[in-house]
Short mmCIF file of C-alpha atoms in Angstrom, two decimals:
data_model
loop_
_atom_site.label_atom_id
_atom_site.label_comp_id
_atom_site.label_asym_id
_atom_site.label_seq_id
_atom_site.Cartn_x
_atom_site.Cartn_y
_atom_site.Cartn_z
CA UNK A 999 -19.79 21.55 -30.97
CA UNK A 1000 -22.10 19.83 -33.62
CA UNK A 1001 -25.38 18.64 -33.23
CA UNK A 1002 -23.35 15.06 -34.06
CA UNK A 1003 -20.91 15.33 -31.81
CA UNK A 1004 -23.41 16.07 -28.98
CA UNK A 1005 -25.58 12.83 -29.91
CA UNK A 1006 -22.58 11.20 -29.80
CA UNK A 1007 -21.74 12.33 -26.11
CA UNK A 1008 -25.58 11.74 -25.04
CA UNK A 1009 -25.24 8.56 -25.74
CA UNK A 1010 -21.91 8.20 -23.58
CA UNK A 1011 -24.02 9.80 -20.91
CA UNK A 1012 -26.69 7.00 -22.08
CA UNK A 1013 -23.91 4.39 -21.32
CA UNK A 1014 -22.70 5.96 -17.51
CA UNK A 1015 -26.28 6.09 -16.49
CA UNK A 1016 -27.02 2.18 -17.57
CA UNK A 1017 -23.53 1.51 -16.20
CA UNK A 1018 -24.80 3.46 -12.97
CA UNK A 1019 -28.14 1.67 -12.42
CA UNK A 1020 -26.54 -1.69 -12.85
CA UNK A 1021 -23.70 -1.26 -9.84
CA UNK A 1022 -25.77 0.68 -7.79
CA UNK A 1023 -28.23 -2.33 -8.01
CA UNK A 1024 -25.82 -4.80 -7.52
CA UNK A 1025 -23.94 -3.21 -4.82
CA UNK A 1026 -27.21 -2.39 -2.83
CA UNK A 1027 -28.23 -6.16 -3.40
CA UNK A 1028 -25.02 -7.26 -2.05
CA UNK A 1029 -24.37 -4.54 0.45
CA UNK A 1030 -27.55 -5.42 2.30
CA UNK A 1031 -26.40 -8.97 2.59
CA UNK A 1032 -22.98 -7.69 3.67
CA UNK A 1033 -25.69 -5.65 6.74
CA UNK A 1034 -27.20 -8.49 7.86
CA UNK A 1035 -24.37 -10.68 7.63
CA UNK A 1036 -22.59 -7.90 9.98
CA UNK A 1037 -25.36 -7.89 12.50
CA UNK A 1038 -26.77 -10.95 12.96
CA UNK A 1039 -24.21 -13.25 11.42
CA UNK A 1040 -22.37 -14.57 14.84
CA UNK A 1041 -18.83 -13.12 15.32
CA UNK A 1042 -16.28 -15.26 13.11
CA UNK A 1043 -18.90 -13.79 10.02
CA UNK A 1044 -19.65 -10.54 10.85
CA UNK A 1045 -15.60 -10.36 11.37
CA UNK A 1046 -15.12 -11.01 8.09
CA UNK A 1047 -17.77 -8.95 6.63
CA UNK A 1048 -16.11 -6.02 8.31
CA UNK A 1049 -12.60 -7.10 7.33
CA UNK A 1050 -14.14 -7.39 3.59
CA UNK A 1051 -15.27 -3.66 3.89
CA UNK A 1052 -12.33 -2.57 5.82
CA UNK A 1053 -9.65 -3.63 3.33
CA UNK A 1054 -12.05 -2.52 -0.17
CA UNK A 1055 -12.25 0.78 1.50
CA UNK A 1056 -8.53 0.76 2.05
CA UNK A 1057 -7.69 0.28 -2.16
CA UNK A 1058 -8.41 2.34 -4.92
CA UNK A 1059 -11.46 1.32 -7.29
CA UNK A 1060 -9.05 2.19 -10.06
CA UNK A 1061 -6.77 -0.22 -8.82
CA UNK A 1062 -9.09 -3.23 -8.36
CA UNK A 1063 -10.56 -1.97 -12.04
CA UNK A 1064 -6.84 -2.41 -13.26
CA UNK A 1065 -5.98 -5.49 -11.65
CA UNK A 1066 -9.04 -7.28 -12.37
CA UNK A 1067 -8.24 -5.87 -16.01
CA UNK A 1068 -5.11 -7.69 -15.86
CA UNK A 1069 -5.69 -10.43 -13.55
CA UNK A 1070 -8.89 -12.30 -14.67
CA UNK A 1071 -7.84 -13.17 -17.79
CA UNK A 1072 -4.64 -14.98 -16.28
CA UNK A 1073 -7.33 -16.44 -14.35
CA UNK A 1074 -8.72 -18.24 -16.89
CA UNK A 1075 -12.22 -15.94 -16.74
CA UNK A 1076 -12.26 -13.83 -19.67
CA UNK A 1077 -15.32 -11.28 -19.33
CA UNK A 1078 -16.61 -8.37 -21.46
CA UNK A 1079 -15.34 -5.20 -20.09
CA UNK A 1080 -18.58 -3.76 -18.87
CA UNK A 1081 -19.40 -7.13 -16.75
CA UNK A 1082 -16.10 -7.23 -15.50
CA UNK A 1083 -16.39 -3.27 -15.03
CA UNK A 1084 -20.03 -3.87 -12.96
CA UNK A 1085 -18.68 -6.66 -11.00
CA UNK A 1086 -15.95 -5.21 -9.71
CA UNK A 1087 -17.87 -1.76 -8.96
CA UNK A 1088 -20.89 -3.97 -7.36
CA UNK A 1089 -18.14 -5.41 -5.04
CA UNK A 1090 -16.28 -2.17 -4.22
CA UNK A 1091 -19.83 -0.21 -3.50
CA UNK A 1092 -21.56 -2.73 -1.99
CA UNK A 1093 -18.66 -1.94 0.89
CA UNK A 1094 -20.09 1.46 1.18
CA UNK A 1095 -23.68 0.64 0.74
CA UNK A 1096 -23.04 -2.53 3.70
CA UNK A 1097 -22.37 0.66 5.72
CA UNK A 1098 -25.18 2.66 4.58
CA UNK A 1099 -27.52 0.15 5.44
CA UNK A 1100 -26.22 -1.18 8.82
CA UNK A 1101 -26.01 2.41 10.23
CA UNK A 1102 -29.39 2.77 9.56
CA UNK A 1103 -30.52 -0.17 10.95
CA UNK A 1104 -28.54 0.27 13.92
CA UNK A 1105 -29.88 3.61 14.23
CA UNK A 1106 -33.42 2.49 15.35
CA UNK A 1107 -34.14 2.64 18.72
CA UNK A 1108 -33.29 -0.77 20.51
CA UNK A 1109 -36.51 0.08 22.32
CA UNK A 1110 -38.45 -1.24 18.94
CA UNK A 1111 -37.24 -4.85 19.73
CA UNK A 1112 -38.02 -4.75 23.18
CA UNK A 1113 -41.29 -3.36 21.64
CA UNK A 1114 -41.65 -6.05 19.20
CA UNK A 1115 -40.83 -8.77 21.55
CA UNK A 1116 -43.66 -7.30 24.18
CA UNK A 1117 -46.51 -7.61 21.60
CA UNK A 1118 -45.05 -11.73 20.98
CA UNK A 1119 -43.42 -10.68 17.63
CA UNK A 1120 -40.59 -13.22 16.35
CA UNK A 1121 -36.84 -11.82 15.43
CA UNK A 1122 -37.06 -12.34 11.70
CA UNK A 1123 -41.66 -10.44 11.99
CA UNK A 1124 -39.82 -7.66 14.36
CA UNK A 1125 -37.25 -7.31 11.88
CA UNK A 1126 -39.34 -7.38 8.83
CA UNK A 1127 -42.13 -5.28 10.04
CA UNK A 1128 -40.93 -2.80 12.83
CA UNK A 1129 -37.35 -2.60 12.12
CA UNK A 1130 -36.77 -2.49 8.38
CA UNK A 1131 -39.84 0.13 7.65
CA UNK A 1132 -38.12 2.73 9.77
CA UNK A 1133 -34.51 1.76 8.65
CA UNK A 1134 -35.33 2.23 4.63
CA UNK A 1135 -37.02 5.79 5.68
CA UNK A 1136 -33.13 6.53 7.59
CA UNK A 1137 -30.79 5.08 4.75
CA UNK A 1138 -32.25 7.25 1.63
CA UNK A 1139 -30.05 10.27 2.09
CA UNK A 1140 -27.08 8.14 2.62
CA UNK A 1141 -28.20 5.88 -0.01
CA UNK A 1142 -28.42 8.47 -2.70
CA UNK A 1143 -24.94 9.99 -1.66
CA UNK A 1144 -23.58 6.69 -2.37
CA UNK A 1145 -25.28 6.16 -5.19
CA UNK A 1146 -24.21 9.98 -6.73
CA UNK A 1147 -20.66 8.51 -5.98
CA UNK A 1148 -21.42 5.84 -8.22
CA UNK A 1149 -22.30 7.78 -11.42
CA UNK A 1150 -18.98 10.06 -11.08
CA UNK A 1151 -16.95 6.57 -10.68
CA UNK A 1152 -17.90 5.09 -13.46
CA UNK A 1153 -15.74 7.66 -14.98
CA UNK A 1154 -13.22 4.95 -14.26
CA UNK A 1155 -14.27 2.32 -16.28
CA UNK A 1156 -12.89 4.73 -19.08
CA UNK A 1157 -9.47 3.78 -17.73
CA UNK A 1158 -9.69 0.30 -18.30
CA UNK A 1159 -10.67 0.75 -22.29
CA UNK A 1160 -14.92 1.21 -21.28
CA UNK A 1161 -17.23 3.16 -23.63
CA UNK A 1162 -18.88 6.18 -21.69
CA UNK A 1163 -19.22 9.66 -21.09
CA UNK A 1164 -15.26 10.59 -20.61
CA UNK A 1165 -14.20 8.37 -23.53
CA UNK A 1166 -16.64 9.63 -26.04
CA UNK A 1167 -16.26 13.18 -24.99
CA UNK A 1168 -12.42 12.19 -25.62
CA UNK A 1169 -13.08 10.71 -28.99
CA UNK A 1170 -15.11 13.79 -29.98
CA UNK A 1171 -12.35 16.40 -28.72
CA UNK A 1172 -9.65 14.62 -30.32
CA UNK A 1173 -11.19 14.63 -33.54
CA UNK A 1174 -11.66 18.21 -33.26
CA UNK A 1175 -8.85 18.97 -32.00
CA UNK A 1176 -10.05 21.09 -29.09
CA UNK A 1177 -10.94 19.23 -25.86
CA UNK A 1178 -11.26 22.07 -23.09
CA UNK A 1179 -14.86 22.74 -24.46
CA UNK A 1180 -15.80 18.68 -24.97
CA UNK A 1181 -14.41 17.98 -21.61
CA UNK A 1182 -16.18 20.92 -20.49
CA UNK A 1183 -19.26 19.10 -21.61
CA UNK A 1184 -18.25 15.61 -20.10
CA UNK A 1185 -18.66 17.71 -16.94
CA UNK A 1186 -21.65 19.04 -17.62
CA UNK A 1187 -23.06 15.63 -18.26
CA UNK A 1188 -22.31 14.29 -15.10
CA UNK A 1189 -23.51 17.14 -13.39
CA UNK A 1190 -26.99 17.05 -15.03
CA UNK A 1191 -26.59 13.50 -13.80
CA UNK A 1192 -25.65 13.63 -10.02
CA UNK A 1193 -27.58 16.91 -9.90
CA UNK A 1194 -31.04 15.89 -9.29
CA UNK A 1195 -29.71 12.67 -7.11
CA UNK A 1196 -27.88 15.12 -4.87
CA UNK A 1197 -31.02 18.03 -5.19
CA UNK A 1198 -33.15 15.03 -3.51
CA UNK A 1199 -30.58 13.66 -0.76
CA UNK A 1200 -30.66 17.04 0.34
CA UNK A 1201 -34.48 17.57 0.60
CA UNK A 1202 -34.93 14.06 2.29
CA UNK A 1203 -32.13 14.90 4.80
CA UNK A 1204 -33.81 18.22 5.25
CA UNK A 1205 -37.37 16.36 6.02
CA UNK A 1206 -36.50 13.72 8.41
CA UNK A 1207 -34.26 16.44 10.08
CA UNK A 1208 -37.62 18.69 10.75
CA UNK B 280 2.83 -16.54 -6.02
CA UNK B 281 6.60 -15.60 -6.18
CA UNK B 282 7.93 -14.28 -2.69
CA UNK B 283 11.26 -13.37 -4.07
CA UNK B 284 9.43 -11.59 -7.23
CA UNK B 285 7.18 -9.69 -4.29
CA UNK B 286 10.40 -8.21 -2.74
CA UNK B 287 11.87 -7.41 -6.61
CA UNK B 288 8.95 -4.89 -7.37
CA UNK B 289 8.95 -3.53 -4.15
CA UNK B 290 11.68 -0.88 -4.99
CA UNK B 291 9.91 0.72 -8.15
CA UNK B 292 6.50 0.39 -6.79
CA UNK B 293 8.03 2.32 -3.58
CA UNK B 294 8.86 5.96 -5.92
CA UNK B 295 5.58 5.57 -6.76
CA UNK B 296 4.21 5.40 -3.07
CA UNK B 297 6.55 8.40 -2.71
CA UNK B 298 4.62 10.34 -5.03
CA UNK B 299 1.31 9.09 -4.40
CA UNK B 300 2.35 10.15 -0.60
CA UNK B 301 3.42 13.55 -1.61
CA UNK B 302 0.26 14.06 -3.51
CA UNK B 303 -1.84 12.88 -0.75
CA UNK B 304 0.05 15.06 1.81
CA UNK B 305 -0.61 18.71 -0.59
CA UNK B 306 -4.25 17.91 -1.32
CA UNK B 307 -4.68 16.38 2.77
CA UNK B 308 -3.29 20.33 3.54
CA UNK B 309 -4.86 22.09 0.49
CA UNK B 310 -8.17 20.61 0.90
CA UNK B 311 -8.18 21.43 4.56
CA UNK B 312 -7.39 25.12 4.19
CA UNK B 313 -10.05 25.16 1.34
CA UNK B 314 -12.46 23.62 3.45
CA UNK B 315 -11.82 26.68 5.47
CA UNK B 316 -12.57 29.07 2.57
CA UNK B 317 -15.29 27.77 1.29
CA UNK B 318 -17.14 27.48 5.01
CA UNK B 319 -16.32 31.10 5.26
CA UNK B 320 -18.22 32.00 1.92
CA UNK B 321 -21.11 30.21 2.55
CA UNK B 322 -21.34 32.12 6.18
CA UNK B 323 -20.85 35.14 4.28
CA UNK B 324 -22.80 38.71 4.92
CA UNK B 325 -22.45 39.62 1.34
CA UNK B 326 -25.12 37.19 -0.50
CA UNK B 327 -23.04 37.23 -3.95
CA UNK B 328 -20.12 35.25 -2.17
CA UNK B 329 -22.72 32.64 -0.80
CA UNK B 330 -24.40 32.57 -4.09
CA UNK B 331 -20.79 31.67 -5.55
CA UNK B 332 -19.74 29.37 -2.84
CA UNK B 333 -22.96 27.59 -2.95
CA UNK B 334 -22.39 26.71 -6.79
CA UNK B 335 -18.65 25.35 -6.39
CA UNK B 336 -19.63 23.24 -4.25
CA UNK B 337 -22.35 22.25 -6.30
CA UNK B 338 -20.16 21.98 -9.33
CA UNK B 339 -17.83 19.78 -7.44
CA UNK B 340 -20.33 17.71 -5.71
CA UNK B 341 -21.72 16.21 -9.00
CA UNK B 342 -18.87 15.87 -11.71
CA UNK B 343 -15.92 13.55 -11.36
CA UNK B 344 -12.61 13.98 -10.65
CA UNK B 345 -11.80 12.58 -13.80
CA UNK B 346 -13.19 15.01 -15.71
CA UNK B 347 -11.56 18.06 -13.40
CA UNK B 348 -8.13 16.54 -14.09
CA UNK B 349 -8.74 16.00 -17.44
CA UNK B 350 -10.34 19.73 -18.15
CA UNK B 351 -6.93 20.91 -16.16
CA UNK B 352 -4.30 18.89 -17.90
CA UNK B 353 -6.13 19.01 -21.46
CA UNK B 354 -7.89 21.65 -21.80
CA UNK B 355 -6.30 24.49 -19.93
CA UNK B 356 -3.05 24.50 -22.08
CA UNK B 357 -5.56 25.58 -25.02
CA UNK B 358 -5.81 28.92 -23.13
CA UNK B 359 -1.81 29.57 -22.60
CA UNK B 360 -1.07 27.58 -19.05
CA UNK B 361 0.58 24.78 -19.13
CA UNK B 362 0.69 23.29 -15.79
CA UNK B 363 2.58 19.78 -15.33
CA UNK B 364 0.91 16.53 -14.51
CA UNK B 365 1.65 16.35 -10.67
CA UNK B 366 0.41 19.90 -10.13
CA UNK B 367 -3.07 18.91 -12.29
CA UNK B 368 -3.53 16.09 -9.66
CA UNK B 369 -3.06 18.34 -6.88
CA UNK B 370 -4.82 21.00 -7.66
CA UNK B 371 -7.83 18.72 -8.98
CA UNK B 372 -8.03 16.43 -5.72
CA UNK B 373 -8.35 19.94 -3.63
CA UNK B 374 -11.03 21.62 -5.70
CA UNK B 375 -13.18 18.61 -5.27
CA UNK B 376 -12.30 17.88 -1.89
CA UNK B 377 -12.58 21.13 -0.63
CA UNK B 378 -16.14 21.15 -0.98
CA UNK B 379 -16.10 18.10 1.06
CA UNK B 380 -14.13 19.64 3.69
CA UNK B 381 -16.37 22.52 3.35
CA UNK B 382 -19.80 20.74 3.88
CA UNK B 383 -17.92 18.64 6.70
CA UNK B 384 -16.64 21.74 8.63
CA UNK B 385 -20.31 23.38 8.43
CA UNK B 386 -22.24 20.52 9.55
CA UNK B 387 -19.79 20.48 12.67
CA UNK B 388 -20.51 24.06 13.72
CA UNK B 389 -23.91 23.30 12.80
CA UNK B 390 -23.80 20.77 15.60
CA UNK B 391 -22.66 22.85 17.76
CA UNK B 392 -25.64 23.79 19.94
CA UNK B 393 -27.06 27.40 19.11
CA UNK B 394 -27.15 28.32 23.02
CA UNK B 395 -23.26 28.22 22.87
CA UNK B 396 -22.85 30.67 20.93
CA UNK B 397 -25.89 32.57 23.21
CA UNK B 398 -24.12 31.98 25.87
CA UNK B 399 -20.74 32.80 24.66
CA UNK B 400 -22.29 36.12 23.85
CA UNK B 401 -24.35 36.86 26.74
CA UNK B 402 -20.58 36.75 28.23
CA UNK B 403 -19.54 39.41 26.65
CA UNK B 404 -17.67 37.75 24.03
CA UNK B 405 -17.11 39.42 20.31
CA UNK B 406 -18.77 37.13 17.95
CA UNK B 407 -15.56 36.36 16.34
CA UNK B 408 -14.38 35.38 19.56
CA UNK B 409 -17.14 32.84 20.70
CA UNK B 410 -16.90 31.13 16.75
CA UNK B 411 -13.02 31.14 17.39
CA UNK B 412 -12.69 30.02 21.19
CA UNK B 413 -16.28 27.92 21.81
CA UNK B 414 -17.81 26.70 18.68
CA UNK B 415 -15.04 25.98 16.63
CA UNK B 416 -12.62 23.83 18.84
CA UNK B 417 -16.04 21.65 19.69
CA UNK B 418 -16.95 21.26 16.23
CA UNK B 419 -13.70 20.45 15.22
CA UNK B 420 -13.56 17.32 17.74
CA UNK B 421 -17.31 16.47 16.02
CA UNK B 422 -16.11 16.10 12.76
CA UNK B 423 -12.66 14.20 12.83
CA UNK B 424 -13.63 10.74 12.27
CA UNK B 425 -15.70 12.34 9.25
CA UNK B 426 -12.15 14.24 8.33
CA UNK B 427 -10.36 11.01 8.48
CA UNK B 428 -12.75 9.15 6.01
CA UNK B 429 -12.26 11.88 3.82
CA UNK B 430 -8.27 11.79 4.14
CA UNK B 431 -8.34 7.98 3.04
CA UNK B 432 -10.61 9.48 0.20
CA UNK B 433 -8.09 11.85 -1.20
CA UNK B 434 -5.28 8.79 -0.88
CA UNK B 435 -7.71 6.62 -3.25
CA UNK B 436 -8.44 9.39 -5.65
CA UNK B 437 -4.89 10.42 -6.08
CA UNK B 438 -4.83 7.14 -8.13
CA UNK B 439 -6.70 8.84 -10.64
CA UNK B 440 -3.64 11.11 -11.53
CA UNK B 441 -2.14 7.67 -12.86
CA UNK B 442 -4.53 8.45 -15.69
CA UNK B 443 -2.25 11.49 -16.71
CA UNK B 444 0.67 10.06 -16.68
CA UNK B 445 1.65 11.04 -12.65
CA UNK B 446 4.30 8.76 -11.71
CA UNK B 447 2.61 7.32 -8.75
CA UNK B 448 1.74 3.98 -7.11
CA UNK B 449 -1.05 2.53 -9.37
CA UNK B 450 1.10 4.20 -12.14
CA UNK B 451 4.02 1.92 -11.36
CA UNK B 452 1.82 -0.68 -10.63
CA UNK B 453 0.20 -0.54 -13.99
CA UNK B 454 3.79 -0.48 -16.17
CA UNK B 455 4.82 -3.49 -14.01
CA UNK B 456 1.48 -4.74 -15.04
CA UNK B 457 1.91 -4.67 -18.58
CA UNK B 458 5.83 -5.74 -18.63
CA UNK B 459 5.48 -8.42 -16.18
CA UNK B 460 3.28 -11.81 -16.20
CA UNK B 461 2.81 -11.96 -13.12
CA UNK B 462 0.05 -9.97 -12.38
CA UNK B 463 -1.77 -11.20 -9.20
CA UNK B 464 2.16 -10.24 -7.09
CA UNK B 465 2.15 -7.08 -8.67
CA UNK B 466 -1.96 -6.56 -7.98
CA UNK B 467 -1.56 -7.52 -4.45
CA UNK B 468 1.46 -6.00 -3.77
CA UNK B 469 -0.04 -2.64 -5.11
CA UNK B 470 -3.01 -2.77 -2.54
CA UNK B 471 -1.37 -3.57 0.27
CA UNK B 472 0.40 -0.68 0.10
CA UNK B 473 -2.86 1.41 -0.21
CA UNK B 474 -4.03 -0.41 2.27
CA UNK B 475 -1.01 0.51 4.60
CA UNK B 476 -1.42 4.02 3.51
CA UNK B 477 -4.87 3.89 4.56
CA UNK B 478 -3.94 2.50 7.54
CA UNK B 479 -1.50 5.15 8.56
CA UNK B 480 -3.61 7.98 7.21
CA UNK B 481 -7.15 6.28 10.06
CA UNK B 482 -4.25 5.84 12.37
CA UNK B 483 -3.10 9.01 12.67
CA UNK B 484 -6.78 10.71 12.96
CA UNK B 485 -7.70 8.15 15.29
CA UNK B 486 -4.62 9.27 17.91
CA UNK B 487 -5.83 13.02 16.93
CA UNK B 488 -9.35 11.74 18.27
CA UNK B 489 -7.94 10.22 21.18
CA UNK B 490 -6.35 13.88 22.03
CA UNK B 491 -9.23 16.19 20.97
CA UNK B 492 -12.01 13.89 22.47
CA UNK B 493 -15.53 15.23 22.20
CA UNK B 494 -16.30 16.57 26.11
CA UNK B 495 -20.60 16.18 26.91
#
């Protein structure tokens, strides 16, 4: 492989890892509202939060990537790829990320509220100061696990005509005629990626297990 | 929305589900007895098959499936194999989720108290025997709602085979997508069916839960 042909695949790793940050951002912004809504919404809402995760965890990204692909511009909404691409991902992860977050917010101790409550705290101070502290320490090995599952499915924004790490490793192997070793590479990209995400989910689980 | 165009896609999307089914069903088995493999090499006495187990996992953990099926359906026929599409799929879906399986199956017996196994022993019991007859069928129980999730994973990520050519459900759904113009039918109708899939696939762990429950 040339030194050109490897600039060319950094920057398709450049792209995944911008593409990356953005849906993990989004989906943790809109996966914490999908938390709350799930726990302190009232029933009808926090039904239909969990029906909304239920049935996005049911479908294939790939298949809401290629039917948003198709569908939104019948729609009358006609997006650049990699906002359509984000939005779509943002939606599908935030799904995983609701989860995330509500487990570990369900996994303090109800004793904290009863705590709270004792020294005259209000729901939303109890929340904000007793409850959320320890949650955030609970959700950052699950958290980074999601978020490692984010960076390898962005591969599938390639699928729907997206600029990153698969397609340029394509374009590169294709115009050498030789893809094992580029795809070999496209790999290898990802897995200098996801390596040090899934290197530190693994030492934080380790901690708060000791 | 067309009702009647709903019910006239149903037939070709259905070969696709078949496929997409059979995929699912290989990798559900594959990736289960892999699991098993690769939970045996990381408890291994000889260091170099830990060392080796411990890196596919790793490998598998942090690249995408994409690129497995890709490096299996492009790349390996530069070195003499051609295997066909379907079989890429397969065998891509149980490399990566047999480290899954793997890492799901070890932090069951992990679970598994260590005075079990003490006590197991202080029995009388062969080692093989207390792993086999106490810590195993407990850990198993642990770990099937964990198993399930991962089942409906391996349903979802058989959709990336489409990307090969595979003739399964998103497959269909995306030539229907391109001939027809009506895309939201053919959209919907294609994740329902996941969704039904999906359904079935939690269902059937669920009952399995409901037999093995976990006895404290």
């Amino acid at each position: 492989m040339t030194l050109a042909a490897l600039r060319y695949m950094g920057l398709g790793a450049g792209v995944t890892v911008m593409l990356s940050l953005a849906v993990i951002l989004l989906s943790s912004l809109l996966g914490m509202g999908l938390a709350l809504l799930r726990l302190y919404g009232g029933t009808p809402i926090a039904a239909a939060a969990a029906a909304y995760a239920l049935i996005v965890r049911g479908v294939p990204l790939l298949v809401l990537l290629i039917g948003s692909y198709f569908c939104l511009p019948y729609l009358g909404i006609d997006l650049p790829i990699y906002t359509a691409a984000v939005l779509v991902m943002g939606c599908y992860f935030a799904a995983y990320m609701g989860e995330v977050f509500r487990g570990a917010i369900m996994a303090v101790p109800a004793m904290q509220w009863d705590a709270g409550r004792s020294v005259g705290f209000r729901r939303f101070q109890i929340f904000r100061t007793v409850i959320l502290p320890q949650a955030r320490r609970l959700c950052v090995a699950p958290f980074l696990n999601t978020a490692l599952s984010v960076v390898k499915n962005t591969s599938l924004v390639s699928a729907i005509g997206g600029w990153e790490l698969v397609t340029a490793g394509r374009e590169v192997g294709e115009r050498a005629g030789d893809l094992m070793p580029t795809y070999l590479g496209v790999a290898l990209g990802y897995y200098l990626i996801c390596f040090p995400l899934a290197r530190l989910a693994t030492v934080v689980e380790r901690k708060s297990h000791a | 929305m067309d009702v009647a165009f709903l019910l006239r896609i149903l037939p070709p999307l259905l070969e696709g589900l078949e496929i997409t089914a059979a995929m699912t069903a290989l990798a559900l088995v594959g990736a289960a007895l892999g699991g098993l493999v690769v939970v045996a090499g990381r408890r291994s006495r000889i260091a170099a098959v830990r060392a080796v187990t411990i890196a596919f996992v790793d490998v598998m953990r942090n690249t995408p499936i994409m690129a497995q099926i890709f490096i299996l359906y492009f790349g390996v026929p530069e070195i003499g194999l051609y295997p066909d599409a379907f079989s890429c799929g397969v065998i891509a879906l149980v490399l990566q989720n047999s480290a899954y399986a793997g890492e799901i199956y070890r932090a069951g017996i992990e679970s598994v108290h260590r005075t079990q196994t003490e006590a197991a022993l202080s029995l009388g019991m062969m080692p093989r025997t207390a792993l086999f007859d106490i810590v195993l069928p407990q850990a198993v129980r642990r770990v099937l709602p964990v198993l399930g999730n991962q089942a409906v994973v391996i349903l979802k990520d058989s959709s990336i085979a489409s990307t090969i050519s595979v003739a399964e459900l998103t497959h269909s759904g995306k030539l229907l997508l391109d001939r027809s113009a009506a895309p939201y039918e053919t959209f919907l109708m294609v994740a329902l069916l996941y969704l039904l899939m999906a359904a079935i696939v939690l269902g059937a762990m669920k009952l399995l839960a409901l037999r093995f429950p976990v006895r404290t």
